[in-house]
Amino acid sequence: MKINITSPSFDEQELLLLKQCLDSKWVTQGEFTQQFESLFKQRHDVQYAFATTSCTAALHMAMVALEIKPDDEVIVPAFTWVTSAHCVEYVGAKVVFVDIEPDTFNIDPAALEAAITPKTKAIVVVHLFGLAAKMQEIMEIAKKYNLAVVEDAACATGTNYDGKPVGGIGDIGCFSFHPRKVITTGEGGMVTTNNPKLAERIKILRNHGATANPNIDTSKPYYMGNFDHLGFNLRFSDIQAAIGVAQMAKLDKLLADRLACARQYDLLLSSVSELTIPQMPSQCGHSYQSYVVCLLVGGIDRRNLLMEALATEGIQSRPGTHAVHRLGYYKNKYGINSTSYPYASKSEDLSITLPIFPGMTDLDQQKVVNILKAALST
Ligand SMILES: *Cc1c(COP(=O)(O)O)cnc(C)c1O
């Protein structure tokens, strides 16, 4: 028997809407995309939402829309998925890494403030594994230094900070619908904002840089738009949006199921003193997109043995995520010392993401924990 690290939830509703989409013969960005965006906007309490091909594309458009330029610096946590940093490189700006808090895996606000220079223009705040970052402290710092805040909420669809959904707290929010995330459309992403000027730019960037041509009546057969901007084709497809609409309808149920699985792991692991369990500081909601534990005693070799023990029993696990500053591209480009950002490095070396998904049974969770216990005692 195999237990995968995740398992997306699909039923007849996805099929029904998918068929509706195909029957309509309209499969690129259209009415289903609008409906998906509208549901997303309502749920996340934001003025604007633009569906796109991935969270990576969303982050890229955020950097372009904020007019981040080659000499600018953008602060990024050192422990995250690589594209939280790549988006800064796409526009030729400089990534400045900041270490994380070991207990939340999220950016350390004090270290963030210490990394600010006159060249700093923006911060990419990551709600890693679905845990909301400490937005109050971060927004205060951003205001004090006049910095833009991009929320990388790839893992945090439907998560709150202090009762407010993430993605609408900073200037721009970016979400992912990759199959490992809370809801999925195969691949996909969303850009959210409450700023009409940024919204207008993102809308244009997503659609080849096209804007309306006020000099020709749009109903004329010879109408052509204007192209005054270097845009991209990062439009969503209605095939994906049909699935997205079905997924949004069950978002709260999916989140409740993940939370229940997390509480069950908390309970089962409470007697395992050699592993940390995920923390939830007050105000910070958690989607439990990933349930990440860390080994407290021993190093990476022992962590790897635990993961091997799980794999032997057919249980999939993964390290939490990357210490991005240690990856070749960043190490070589910035000549970063391997002892920098110790909490990010330690978290990469000692973390294990356990299987978690709606519908995971208590029995399977017990099995995962029993294997970890047995491996820890050898
Ligand atoms: C998954 C993820 C991304 C990338 O999302 P895609 O939709 O796969 O491009 C970015 N940042 C974080 C924190 C992620 O977990």
mmCIF file of C-alpha atoms and ligand atoms in Angstrom:
data_model
loop_
_atom_site.group_PDB
_atom_site.id
_atom_site.type_symbol
_atom_site.label_atom_id
_atom_site.label_comp_id
_atom_site.label_asym_id
_atom_site.label_seq_id
_atom_site.Cartn_x
_atom_site.Cartn_y
_atom_site.Cartn_z
ATOM 1 C CA MET A 1 0.000 0.000 0.000
ATOM 2 C CA LYS A 2 1.238 3.442 -0.958
ATOM 3 C CA ILE A 3 0.607 6.766 0.768
ATOM 4 C CA ASN A 4 1.351 9.744 -1.442
ATOM 5 C CA ILE A 5 2.468 13.092 -0.061
ATOM 6 C CA THR A 6 -0.706 14.665 -1.427
ATOM 7 C CA SER A 7 -3.840 13.728 -3.311
ATOM 8 C CA PRO A 8 -6.011 16.340 -5.068
ATOM 9 C CA SER A 9 -9.773 16.139 -4.464
ATOM 10 C CA PHE A 10 -11.861 15.832 -7.628
ATOM 11 C CA ASP A 11 -15.429 14.624 -8.117
ATOM 12 C CA GLU A 12 -18.331 14.851 -10.591
ATOM 13 C CA GLN A 13 -18.524 18.623 -10.182
ATOM 14 C CA GLU A 14 -15.182 19.157 -11.962
ATOM 15 C CA LEU A 15 -16.325 16.813 -14.752
ATOM 16 C CA LEU A 16 -19.672 18.565 -15.101
ATOM 17 C CA LEU A 17 -18.173 22.039 -15.432
ATOM 18 C CA LEU A 18 -15.374 20.761 -17.651
ATOM 19 C CA LYS A 19 -17.973 19.319 -20.016
ATOM 20 C CA GLN A 20 -19.883 22.612 -19.965
ATOM 21 C CA CYS A 21 -16.700 24.409 -20.930
ATOM 22 C CA LEU A 22 -15.851 22.029 -23.770
ATOM 23 C CA ASP A 23 -19.431 22.027 -25.059
ATOM 24 C CA SER A 24 -19.354 25.836 -25.188
ATOM 25 C CA LYS A 25 -16.350 25.626 -27.556
ATOM 26 C CA TRP A 26 -14.748 28.516 -25.639
ATOM 27 C CA VAL A 27 -11.598 27.152 -24.043
ATOM 28 C CA THR A 28 -9.213 30.091 -23.599
ATOM 29 C CA GLN A 29 -9.679 32.840 -21.000
ATOM 30 C CA GLY A 30 -13.385 33.636 -20.892
ATOM 31 C CA GLU A 31 -16.477 33.316 -18.724
ATOM 32 C CA PHE A 32 -15.238 30.440 -16.541
ATOM 33 C CA THR A 33 -12.057 32.393 -15.807
ATOM 34 C CA GLN A 34 -14.151 35.423 -14.839
ATOM 35 C CA GLN A 35 -16.297 33.262 -12.587
ATOM 36 C CA PHE A 36 -13.218 31.699 -10.963
ATOM 37 C CA GLU A 37 -11.696 35.156 -10.400
ATOM 38 C CA SER A 38 -14.924 36.448 -8.968
ATOM 39 C CA LEU A 39 -15.199 33.555 -6.463
ATOM 40 C CA PHE A 40 -11.545 34.042 -5.540
ATOM 41 C CA LYS A 41 -12.011 37.786 -5.015
ATOM 42 C CA GLN A 42 -14.994 37.275 -2.728
ATOM 43 C CA ARG A 43 -13.278 34.602 -0.671
ATOM 44 C CA HIS A 44 -10.077 36.632 -0.259
ATOM 45 C CA ASP A 45 -11.770 39.983 0.272
ATOM 46 C CA VAL A 46 -9.820 41.746 -2.530
ATOM 47 C CA GLN A 47 -10.850 44.220 -5.221
ATOM 48 C CA TYR A 48 -9.028 42.553 -8.118
ATOM 49 C CA ALA A 49 -7.978 38.998 -9.001
ATOM 50 C CA PHE A 50 -6.331 37.855 -12.227
ATOM 51 C CA ALA A 51 -5.941 34.162 -12.993
ATOM 52 C CA THR A 52 -2.702 33.214 -14.707
ATOM 53 C CA THR A 53 -0.611 30.221 -15.719
ATOM 54 C CA SER A 54 1.242 29.723 -12.393
ATOM 55 C CA CYS A 55 2.227 31.424 -9.157
ATOM 56 C CA THR A 56 5.648 31.922 -10.729
ATOM 57 C CA ALA A 57 4.023 33.912 -13.561
ATOM 58 C CA ALA A 58 2.039 35.833 -10.931
ATOM 59 C CA LEU A 59 5.236 36.731 -9.038
ATOM 60 C CA HIS A 60 6.924 37.761 -12.292
ATOM 61 C CA MET A 61 4.038 40.064 -13.218
ATOM 62 C CA ALA A 62 4.074 41.486 -9.670
ATOM 63 C CA MET A 63 7.709 42.538 -10.098
ATOM 64 C CA VAL A 64 7.040 44.098 -13.515
ATOM 65 C CA ALA A 65 3.869 45.858 -12.301
ATOM 66 C CA LEU A 66 5.754 47.302 -9.307
ATOM 67 C CA GLU A 67 8.391 48.561 -11.771
ATOM 68 C CA ILE A 68 11.259 46.841 -9.982
ATOM 69 C CA LYS A 69 14.387 47.840 -11.910
ATOM 70 C CA PRO A 70 17.924 46.395 -12.318
ATOM 71 C CA ASP A 71 19.580 48.450 -9.594
ATOM 72 C CA ASP A 72 16.853 47.707 -7.035
ATOM 73 C CA GLU A 73 17.065 45.262 -4.155
ATOM 74 C CA VAL A 74 14.206 42.963 -3.165
ATOM 75 C CA ILE A 75 14.191 41.052 0.123
ATOM 76 C CA VAL A 76 13.275 37.351 -0.029
ATOM 77 C CA PRO A 77 13.317 34.722 2.748
ATOM 78 C CA ALA A 78 16.186 32.238 2.316
ATOM 79 C CA PHE A 79 13.905 29.224 2.894
ATOM 80 C CA THR A 80 11.230 29.015 0.186
ATOM 81 C CA TRP A 81 10.405 27.678 -3.252
ATOM 82 C CA VAL A 82 13.011 28.964 -5.755
ATOM 83 C CA THR A 83 10.657 31.186 -7.729
ATOM 84 C CA SER A 84 9.992 33.501 -4.742
ATOM 85 C CA ALA A 85 13.559 34.628 -5.566
ATOM 86 C CA HIS A 86 13.637 33.951 -9.348
ATOM 87 C CA CYS A 87 10.925 36.568 -9.969
ATOM 88 C CA VAL A 88 13.360 39.257 -8.758
ATOM 89 C CA GLU A 89 16.050 37.949 -11.115
ATOM 90 C CA TYR A 90 13.602 37.918 -14.068
ATOM 91 C CA VAL A 91 13.492 41.744 -13.932
ATOM 92 C CA GLY A 92 17.260 41.997 -13.415
ATOM 93 C CA ALA A 93 17.030 43.234 -9.820
ATOM 94 C CA LYS A 94 19.084 41.947 -6.885
ATOM 95 C CA VAL A 95 17.824 39.347 -4.398
ATOM 96 C CA VAL A 96 18.729 40.035 -0.775
ATOM 97 C CA PHE A 97 18.092 36.957 1.335
ATOM 98 C CA VAL A 98 16.931 37.112 4.931
ATOM 99 C CA ASP A 99 16.884 34.233 7.388
ATOM 100 C CA ILE A 100 13.695 32.681 8.738
ATOM 101 C CA GLU A 101 12.384 32.029 12.231
ATOM 102 C CA PRO A 102 13.105 28.361 12.967
ATOM 103 C CA ASP A 103 9.750 27.762 14.659
ATOM 104 C CA THR A 104 7.498 29.149 11.886
ATOM 105 C CA PHE A 105 9.766 28.738 8.790
ATOM 106 C CA ASN A 106 8.638 32.276 7.840
ATOM 107 C CA ILE A 107 10.707 35.430 7.410
ATOM 108 C CA ASP A 108 12.117 36.897 10.635
ATOM 109 C CA PRO A 109 10.820 40.496 10.856
ATOM 110 C CA ALA A 110 13.873 41.713 12.819
ATOM 111 C CA ALA A 111 16.290 40.234 10.265
ATOM 112 C CA LEU A 112 14.139 41.718 7.519
ATOM 113 C CA GLU A 113 14.463 45.240 8.929
ATOM 114 C CA ALA A 114 18.228 44.786 9.356
ATOM 115 C CA ALA A 115 18.615 43.883 5.647
ATOM 116 C CA ILE A 116 17.005 47.075 4.331
ATOM 117 C CA THR A 117 19.312 49.448 2.408
ATOM 118 C CA PRO A 118 18.612 52.657 0.432
ATOM 119 C CA LYS A 119 18.263 50.400 -2.653
ATOM 120 C CA THR A 120 15.543 48.160 -1.167
ATOM 121 C CA LYS A 121 12.282 48.549 -3.095
ATOM 122 C CA ALA A 122 10.163 45.559 -2.133
ATOM 123 C CA ILE A 123 9.764 42.480 0.067
ATOM 124 C CA VAL A 124 8.516 39.073 -1.047
ATOM 125 C CA VAL A 125 6.753 37.750 2.050
ATOM 126 C CA VAL A 126 6.132 34.001 1.857
ATOM 127 C CA HIS A 127 3.337 32.312 3.810
ATOM 128 C CA LEU A 128 5.336 29.104 3.771
ATOM 129 C CA PHE A 129 3.538 25.757 3.877
ATOM 130 C CA GLY A 130 0.323 27.780 4.321
ATOM 131 C CA LEU A 131 1.204 29.487 7.620
ATOM 132 C CA ALA A 132 0.522 33.227 7.475
ATOM 133 C CA ALA A 133 3.675 35.293 8.024
ATOM 134 C CA LYS A 134 3.724 37.938 10.782
ATOM 135 C CA MET A 135 2.026 40.551 8.614
ATOM 136 C CA GLN A 136 1.510 43.227 11.251
ATOM 137 C CA GLU A 137 5.243 43.559 11.984
ATOM 138 C CA ILE A 138 6.104 43.217 8.295
ATOM 139 C CA MET A 139 3.587 45.858 7.138
ATOM 140 C CA GLU A 140 4.833 48.278 9.813
ATOM 141 C CA ILE A 141 8.408 47.872 8.563
ATOM 142 C CA ALA A 142 7.281 48.223 4.921
ATOM 143 C CA LYS A 143 5.441 51.435 5.754
ATOM 144 C CA LYS A 144 8.367 52.863 7.707
ATOM 145 C CA TYR A 145 10.769 52.338 4.760
ATOM 146 C CA ASN A 146 8.203 52.841 1.981
ATOM 147 C CA LEU A 147 8.593 49.341 0.523
ATOM 148 C CA ALA A 148 6.168 47.400 -1.657
ATOM 149 C CA VAL A 149 4.987 44.071 -0.225
ATOM 150 C CA VAL A 150 4.350 41.062 -2.455
ATOM 151 C CA GLU A 151 2.710 38.181 -0.608
ATOM 152 C CA ASP A 152 3.789 34.815 -1.982
ATOM 153 C CA ALA A 153 0.645 33.009 -0.900
ATOM 154 C CA ALA A 154 1.279 30.007 -3.174
ATOM 155 C CA CYS A 155 0.530 27.633 -0.285
ATOM 156 C CA ALA A 156 -1.992 29.806 1.523
ATOM 157 C CA THR A 157 -5.232 29.935 -0.479
ATOM 158 C CA GLY A 158 -7.990 30.649 2.060
ATOM 159 C CA THR A 159 -5.626 31.379 4.969
ATOM 160 C CA ASN A 160 -6.201 34.310 7.339
ATOM 161 C CA TYR A 161 -3.914 36.602 9.246
ATOM 162 C CA ASP A 162 -5.664 38.279 12.186
ATOM 163 C CA GLY A 163 -9.021 37.396 10.618
ATOM 164 C CA LYS A 164 -8.132 38.828 7.195
ATOM 165 C CA PRO A 165 -7.378 36.618 4.196
ATOM 166 C CA VAL A 166 -3.754 36.714 3.061
ATOM 167 C CA GLY A 167 -3.058 38.030 -0.432
ATOM 168 C CA GLY A 168 -4.942 41.269 0.205
ATOM 169 C CA ILE A 169 -2.795 42.596 3.049
ATOM 170 C CA GLY A 170 0.304 43.619 1.056
ATOM 171 C CA ASP A 171 0.299 45.411 -2.320
ATOM 172 C CA ILE A 172 0.036 42.242 -4.426
ATOM 173 C CA GLY A 173 -0.794 38.612 -3.565
ATOM 174 C CA CYS A 174 0.312 35.601 -5.637
ATOM 175 C CA PHE A 175 -1.313 32.157 -5.372
ATOM 176 C CA SER A 176 -0.619 28.728 -6.868
ATOM 177 C CA PHE A 177 -2.950 25.987 -8.094
ATOM 178 C CA HIS A 178 -0.252 23.365 -8.631
ATOM 179 C CA PRO A 179 -1.421 19.876 -7.508
ATOM 180 C CA ARG A 180 0.594 20.120 -4.274
ATOM 181 C CA LYS A 181 -1.390 23.214 -3.203
ATOM 182 C CA VAL A 182 -4.725 23.716 -1.396
ATOM 183 C CA ILE A 183 -6.831 23.784 -4.575
ATOM 184 C CA THR A 184 -5.585 22.758 -8.007
ATOM 185 C CA THR A 185 -6.266 23.393 -11.666
ATOM 186 C CA GLY A 186 -3.330 21.209 -12.828
ATOM 187 C CA GLU A 187 -1.116 24.264 -13.145
ATOM 188 C CA GLY A 188 -2.290 27.794 -12.466
ATOM 189 C CA GLY A 189 -1.981 30.909 -10.370
ATOM 190 C CA MET A 190 -3.709 34.115 -9.289
ATOM 191 C CA VAL A 191 -2.595 37.701 -8.779
ATOM 192 C CA THR A 192 -4.625 39.728 -6.272
ATOM 193 C CA THR A 193 -4.499 43.418 -5.396
ATOM 194 C CA ASN A 194 -6.590 46.263 -4.014
ATOM 195 C CA ASN A 195 -4.650 48.851 -6.032
ATOM 196 C CA PRO A 196 -6.440 49.871 -9.274
ATOM 197 C CA LYS A 197 -3.237 51.085 -10.920
ATOM 198 C CA LEU A 198 -1.406 47.794 -10.282
ATOM 199 C CA ALA A 199 -4.521 45.873 -11.367
ATOM 200 C CA GLU A 200 -4.585 47.705 -14.703
ATOM 201 C CA ARG A 201 -0.902 46.934 -15.310
ATOM 202 C CA ILE A 202 -1.302 43.244 -14.478
ATOM 203 C CA LYS A 203 -4.311 42.942 -16.756
ATOM 204 C CA ILE A 204 -2.277 44.427 -19.624
ATOM 205 C CA LEU A 205 0.870 42.402 -18.889
ATOM 206 C CA ARG A 206 -1.094 39.137 -18.864
ATOM 207 C CA ASN A 207 -2.556 39.770 -22.316
ATOM 208 C CA HIS A 208 0.469 40.496 -24.573
ATOM 209 C CA GLY A 209 0.628 44.141 -23.406
ATOM 210 C CA ALA A 210 -2.564 44.958 -25.314
ATOM 211 C CA THR A 211 -4.632 48.023 -24.456
ATOM 212 C CA ALA A 212 -7.794 49.444 -25.987
ATOM 213 C CA ASN A 213 -7.522 51.637 -29.064
ATOM 214 C CA PRO A 214 -9.900 54.541 -28.413
ATOM 215 C CA ASN A 215 -9.619 55.788 -32.000
ATOM 216 C CA ILE A 216 -11.446 52.833 -33.561
ATOM 217 C CA ASP A 217 -14.886 51.542 -32.681
ATOM 218 C CA THR A 218 -14.373 48.064 -31.171
ATOM 219 C CA SER A 219 -17.322 46.704 -33.174
ATOM 220 C CA LYS A 220 -15.547 47.375 -36.480
ATOM 221 C CA PRO A 221 -14.081 44.306 -38.223
ATOM 222 C CA TYR A 222 -10.773 46.127 -38.708
ATOM 223 C CA TYR A 223 -10.424 47.025 -35.014
ATOM 224 C CA MET A 224 -6.972 46.312 -33.568
ATOM 225 C CA GLY A 225 -5.758 47.070 -30.013
ATOM 226 C CA ASN A 226 -2.709 49.135 -29.099
ATOM 227 C CA PHE A 227 0.575 47.553 -28.043
ATOM 228 C CA ASP A 228 2.478 50.184 -26.068
ATOM 229 C CA HIS A 229 3.807 47.734 -23.446
ATOM 230 C CA LEU A 230 6.062 44.663 -23.536
ATOM 231 C CA GLY A 231 3.532 42.158 -22.219
ATOM 232 C CA PHE A 232 3.338 38.383 -22.089
ATOM 233 C CA ASN A 233 0.810 35.697 -22.833
ATOM 234 C CA LEU A 234 0.090 34.568 -19.281
ATOM 235 C CA ARG A 235 -3.653 34.098 -19.748
ATOM 236 C CA PHE A 236 -5.527 31.305 -18.007
ATOM 237 C CA SER A 237 -7.614 28.785 -19.935
ATOM 238 C CA ASP A 238 -11.322 28.243 -19.304
ATOM 239 C CA ILE A 239 -10.622 24.484 -19.210
ATOM 240 C CA GLN A 240 -8.558 25.078 -16.074
ATOM 241 C CA ALA A 241 -10.996 27.694 -14.759
ATOM 242 C CA ALA A 242 -13.910 25.235 -14.975
ATOM 243 C CA ILE A 243 -11.974 22.987 -12.592
ATOM 244 C CA GLY A 244 -11.073 26.044 -10.493
ATOM 245 C CA VAL A 245 -14.738 27.002 -10.060
ATOM 246 C CA ALA A 246 -15.513 23.479 -8.803
ATOM 247 C CA GLN A 247 -12.492 23.584 -6.475
ATOM 248 C CA MET A 248 -13.500 26.965 -4.991
ATOM 249 C CA ALA A 249 -16.885 25.540 -4.012
ATOM 250 C CA LYS A 250 -15.158 23.039 -1.729
ATOM 251 C CA LEU A 251 -12.292 25.230 -0.504
ATOM 252 C CA ASP A 252 -13.603 25.547 3.059
ATOM 253 C CA LYS A 253 -14.211 21.818 3.315
ATOM 254 C CA LEU A 254 -10.704 21.094 1.979
ATOM 255 C CA LEU A 255 -9.190 23.484 4.528
ATOM 256 C CA ALA A 256 -11.216 21.959 7.375
ATOM 257 C CA ASP A 257 -10.080 18.462 6.376
ATOM 258 C CA ARG A 258 -6.436 19.539 6.232
ATOM 259 C CA LEU A 259 -6.754 21.187 9.650
ATOM 260 C CA ALA A 260 -8.268 18.005 11.110
ATOM 261 C CA CYS A 261 -5.385 15.931 9.661
ATOM 262 C CA ALA A 262 -2.879 18.397 11.139
ATOM 263 C CA ARG A 263 -4.476 18.226 14.601
ATOM 264 C CA GLN A 264 -4.382 14.428 14.410
ATOM 265 C CA TYR A 265 -0.650 14.492 13.555
ATOM 266 C CA ASP A 266 -0.091 16.990 16.423
ATOM 267 C CA LEU A 267 -1.705 14.498 18.764
ATOM 268 C CA LEU A 268 0.090 11.425 17.415
ATOM 269 C CA LEU A 269 3.454 13.221 17.466
ATOM 270 C CA SER A 270 3.024 14.788 20.906
ATOM 271 C CA SER A 271 4.921 11.882 22.472
ATOM 272 C CA VAL A 272 7.765 12.066 19.916
ATOM 273 C CA SER A 273 10.209 14.453 21.563
ATOM 274 C CA GLU A 274 12.814 14.244 18.784
ATOM 275 C CA LEU A 275 10.565 15.893 16.178
ATOM 276 C CA THR A 276 9.159 19.420 16.180
ATOM 277 C CA ILE A 277 5.583 19.925 15.029
ATOM 278 C CA PRO A 278 4.317 23.000 13.085
ATOM 279 C CA GLN A 279 3.667 26.077 15.213
ATOM 280 C CA MET A 280 0.818 28.557 14.804
ATOM 281 C CA PRO A 281 1.580 31.933 16.437
ATOM 282 C CA SER A 282 -1.534 33.872 17.474
ATOM 283 C CA GLN A 283 -3.078 35.799 14.535
ATOM 284 C CA CYS A 284 -1.424 33.435 12.015
ATOM 285 C CA GLY A 285 -3.775 31.049 10.245
ATOM 286 C CA HIS A 286 -2.541 27.860 8.589
ATOM 287 C CA SER A 287 -3.823 26.027 5.503
ATOM 288 C CA TYR A 288 -1.552 23.051 6.264
ATOM 289 C CA GLN A 289 -0.715 22.854 2.562
ATOM 290 C CA SER A 290 2.290 21.008 4.003
ATOM 291 C CA TYR A 291 2.756 19.463 7.438
ATOM 292 C CA VAL A 292 6.467 19.864 8.108
ATOM 293 C CA VAL A 293 8.332 18.369 11.062
ATOM 294 C CA CYS A 294 12.000 18.912 11.948
ATOM 295 C CA LEU A 295 14.481 16.545 13.534
ATOM 296 C CA LEU A 296 15.805 17.938 16.830
ATOM 297 C CA VAL A 297 18.498 15.360 17.561
ATOM 298 C CA GLY A 298 21.046 14.357 14.917
ATOM 299 C CA GLY A 299 21.850 15.731 11.474
ATOM 300 C CA ILE A 300 20.869 15.365 7.832
ATOM 301 C CA ASP A 301 22.008 11.708 7.672
ATOM 302 C CA ARG A 302 19.600 10.732 10.431
ATOM 303 C CA ARG A 303 16.827 12.778 8.777
ATOM 304 C CA ASN A 304 17.491 10.928 5.533
ATOM 305 C CA LEU A 305 17.263 7.569 7.325
ATOM 306 C CA LEU A 306 13.810 8.520 8.611
ATOM 307 C CA MET A 307 12.720 9.419 5.070
ATOM 308 C CA GLU A 308 14.158 6.136 3.756
ATOM 309 C CA ALA A 309 12.239 4.238 6.441
ATOM 310 C CA LEU A 310 9.016 5.901 5.254
ATOM 311 C CA ALA A 311 9.851 5.197 1.592
ATOM 312 C CA THR A 312 10.507 1.503 2.340
ATOM 313 C CA GLU A 313 6.923 1.272 3.613
ATOM 314 C CA GLY A 314 5.534 3.013 0.516
ATOM 315 C CA ILE A 315 5.132 6.400 2.191
ATOM 316 C CA GLN A 316 6.148 9.444 0.196
ATOM 317 C CA SER A 317 7.850 12.339 1.990
ATOM 318 C CA ARG A 318 9.921 15.362 0.914
ATOM 319 C CA PRO A 319 12.297 17.798 2.583
ATOM 320 C CA GLY A 320 10.384 20.983 3.566
ATOM 321 C CA THR A 321 11.762 23.173 0.789
ATOM 322 C CA HIS A 322 15.024 24.772 -0.416
ATOM 323 C CA ALA A 323 17.589 26.927 1.345
ATOM 324 C CA VAL A 324 17.617 29.016 -1.834
ATOM 325 C CA HIS A 325 20.903 30.802 -1.057
ATOM 326 C CA ARG A 326 22.709 27.437 -1.286
ATOM 327 C CA LEU A 327 21.417 26.672 -4.809
ATOM 328 C CA GLY A 328 23.974 26.968 -7.609
ATOM 329 C CA TYR A 329 22.472 29.976 -9.347
ATOM 330 C CA TYR A 330 22.414 32.153 -6.213
ATOM 331 C CA LYS A 331 25.574 30.768 -4.611
ATOM 332 C CA ASN A 332 27.559 31.431 -7.794
ATOM 333 C CA LYS A 333 26.011 34.778 -8.650
ATOM 334 C CA TYR A 334 26.194 36.334 -5.186
ATOM 335 C CA GLY A 335 29.093 34.350 -3.713
ATOM 336 C CA ILE A 336 27.040 33.624 -0.609
ATOM 337 C CA ASN A 337 28.919 32.046 2.303
ATOM 338 C CA SER A 338 27.613 28.562 3.116
ATOM 339 C CA THR A 339 27.286 29.471 6.815
ATOM 340 C CA SER A 340 24.901 32.363 6.054
ATOM 341 C CA TYR A 341 21.215 32.035 6.934
ATOM 342 C CA PRO A 342 21.729 29.145 9.365
ATOM 343 C CA TYR A 343 18.032 28.596 10.123
ATOM 344 C CA ALA A 344 17.189 28.263 6.411
ATOM 345 C CA SER A 345 20.029 25.752 5.961
ATOM 346 C CA LYS A 346 19.081 23.810 9.062
ATOM 347 C CA SER A 347 15.443 23.699 8.010
ATOM 348 C CA GLU A 348 16.369 22.325 4.586
ATOM 349 C CA ASP A 349 18.611 19.653 6.119
ATOM 350 C CA LEU A 350 16.381 18.523 8.970
ATOM 351 C CA SER A 351 12.799 18.956 7.753
ATOM 352 C CA ILE A 352 10.387 16.300 6.510
ATOM 353 C CA THR A 353 7.042 17.020 4.851
ATOM 354 C CA LEU A 354 4.644 14.255 5.882
ATOM 355 C CA PRO A 355 1.741 13.137 3.667
ATOM 356 C CA ILE A 356 -1.312 15.329 4.270
ATOM 357 C CA PHE A 357 -4.455 15.713 2.177
ATOM 358 C CA PRO A 358 -8.225 15.815 2.604
ATOM 359 C CA GLY A 359 -9.452 12.263 3.007
ATOM 360 C CA MET A 360 -6.259 10.907 4.544
ATOM 361 C CA THR A 361 -7.375 8.311 7.101
ATOM 362 C CA ASP A 362 -6.464 8.224 10.810
ATOM 363 C CA LEU A 363 -5.061 4.763 10.201
ATOM 364 C CA ASP A 364 -2.677 6.045 7.513
ATOM 365 C CA GLN A 365 -1.575 8.897 9.765
ATOM 366 C CA GLN A 366 -0.939 6.409 12.570
ATOM 367 C CA LYS A 367 1.090 4.281 10.187
ATOM 368 C CA VAL A 368 3.282 7.272 9.214
ATOM 369 C CA VAL A 369 3.919 8.163 12.847
ATOM 370 C CA ASN A 370 4.575 4.559 13.909
ATOM 371 C CA ILE A 371 7.232 4.186 11.207
ATOM 372 C CA LEU A 372 8.878 7.435 12.329
ATOM 373 C CA LYS A 373 8.820 6.268 15.967
ATOM 374 C CA ALA A 374 10.347 2.905 15.071
ATOM 375 C CA ALA A 375 13.048 4.545 12.917
ATOM 376 C CA LEU A 376 13.887 7.034 15.673
ATOM 377 C CA SER A 377 14.406 4.260 18.207
ATOM 378 C CA THR A 378 16.911 2.298 16.087
HETATM 379 C C1 LIG B 1 4.570 26.274 -5.198
HETATM 380 C C2 LIG B 1 5.211 27.555 -4.847
HETATM 381 C C3 LIG B 1 5.520 28.530 -5.808
HETATM 382 C C4 LIG B 1 5.383 28.275 -7.288
HETATM 383 O O1 LIG B 1 4.091 28.031 -7.697
HETATM 384 P P1 LIG B 1 3.832 27.544 -9.214
HETATM 385 O O2 LIG B 1 2.363 27.718 -9.388
HETATM 386 O O3 LIG B 1 4.273 26.112 -9.278
HETATM 387 O O4 LIG B 1 4.631 28.421 -10.102
HETATM 388 C C5 LIG B 1 6.035 29.738 -5.383
HETATM 389 N N1 LIG B 1 6.240 29.985 -4.076
HETATM 390 C C6 LIG B 1 5.970 29.082 -3.118
HETATM 391 C C7 LIG B 1 6.204 29.433 -1.689
HETATM 392 C C8 LIG B 1 5.464 27.831 -3.470
HETATM 393 O O5 LIG B 1 5.235 26.912 -2.515
#
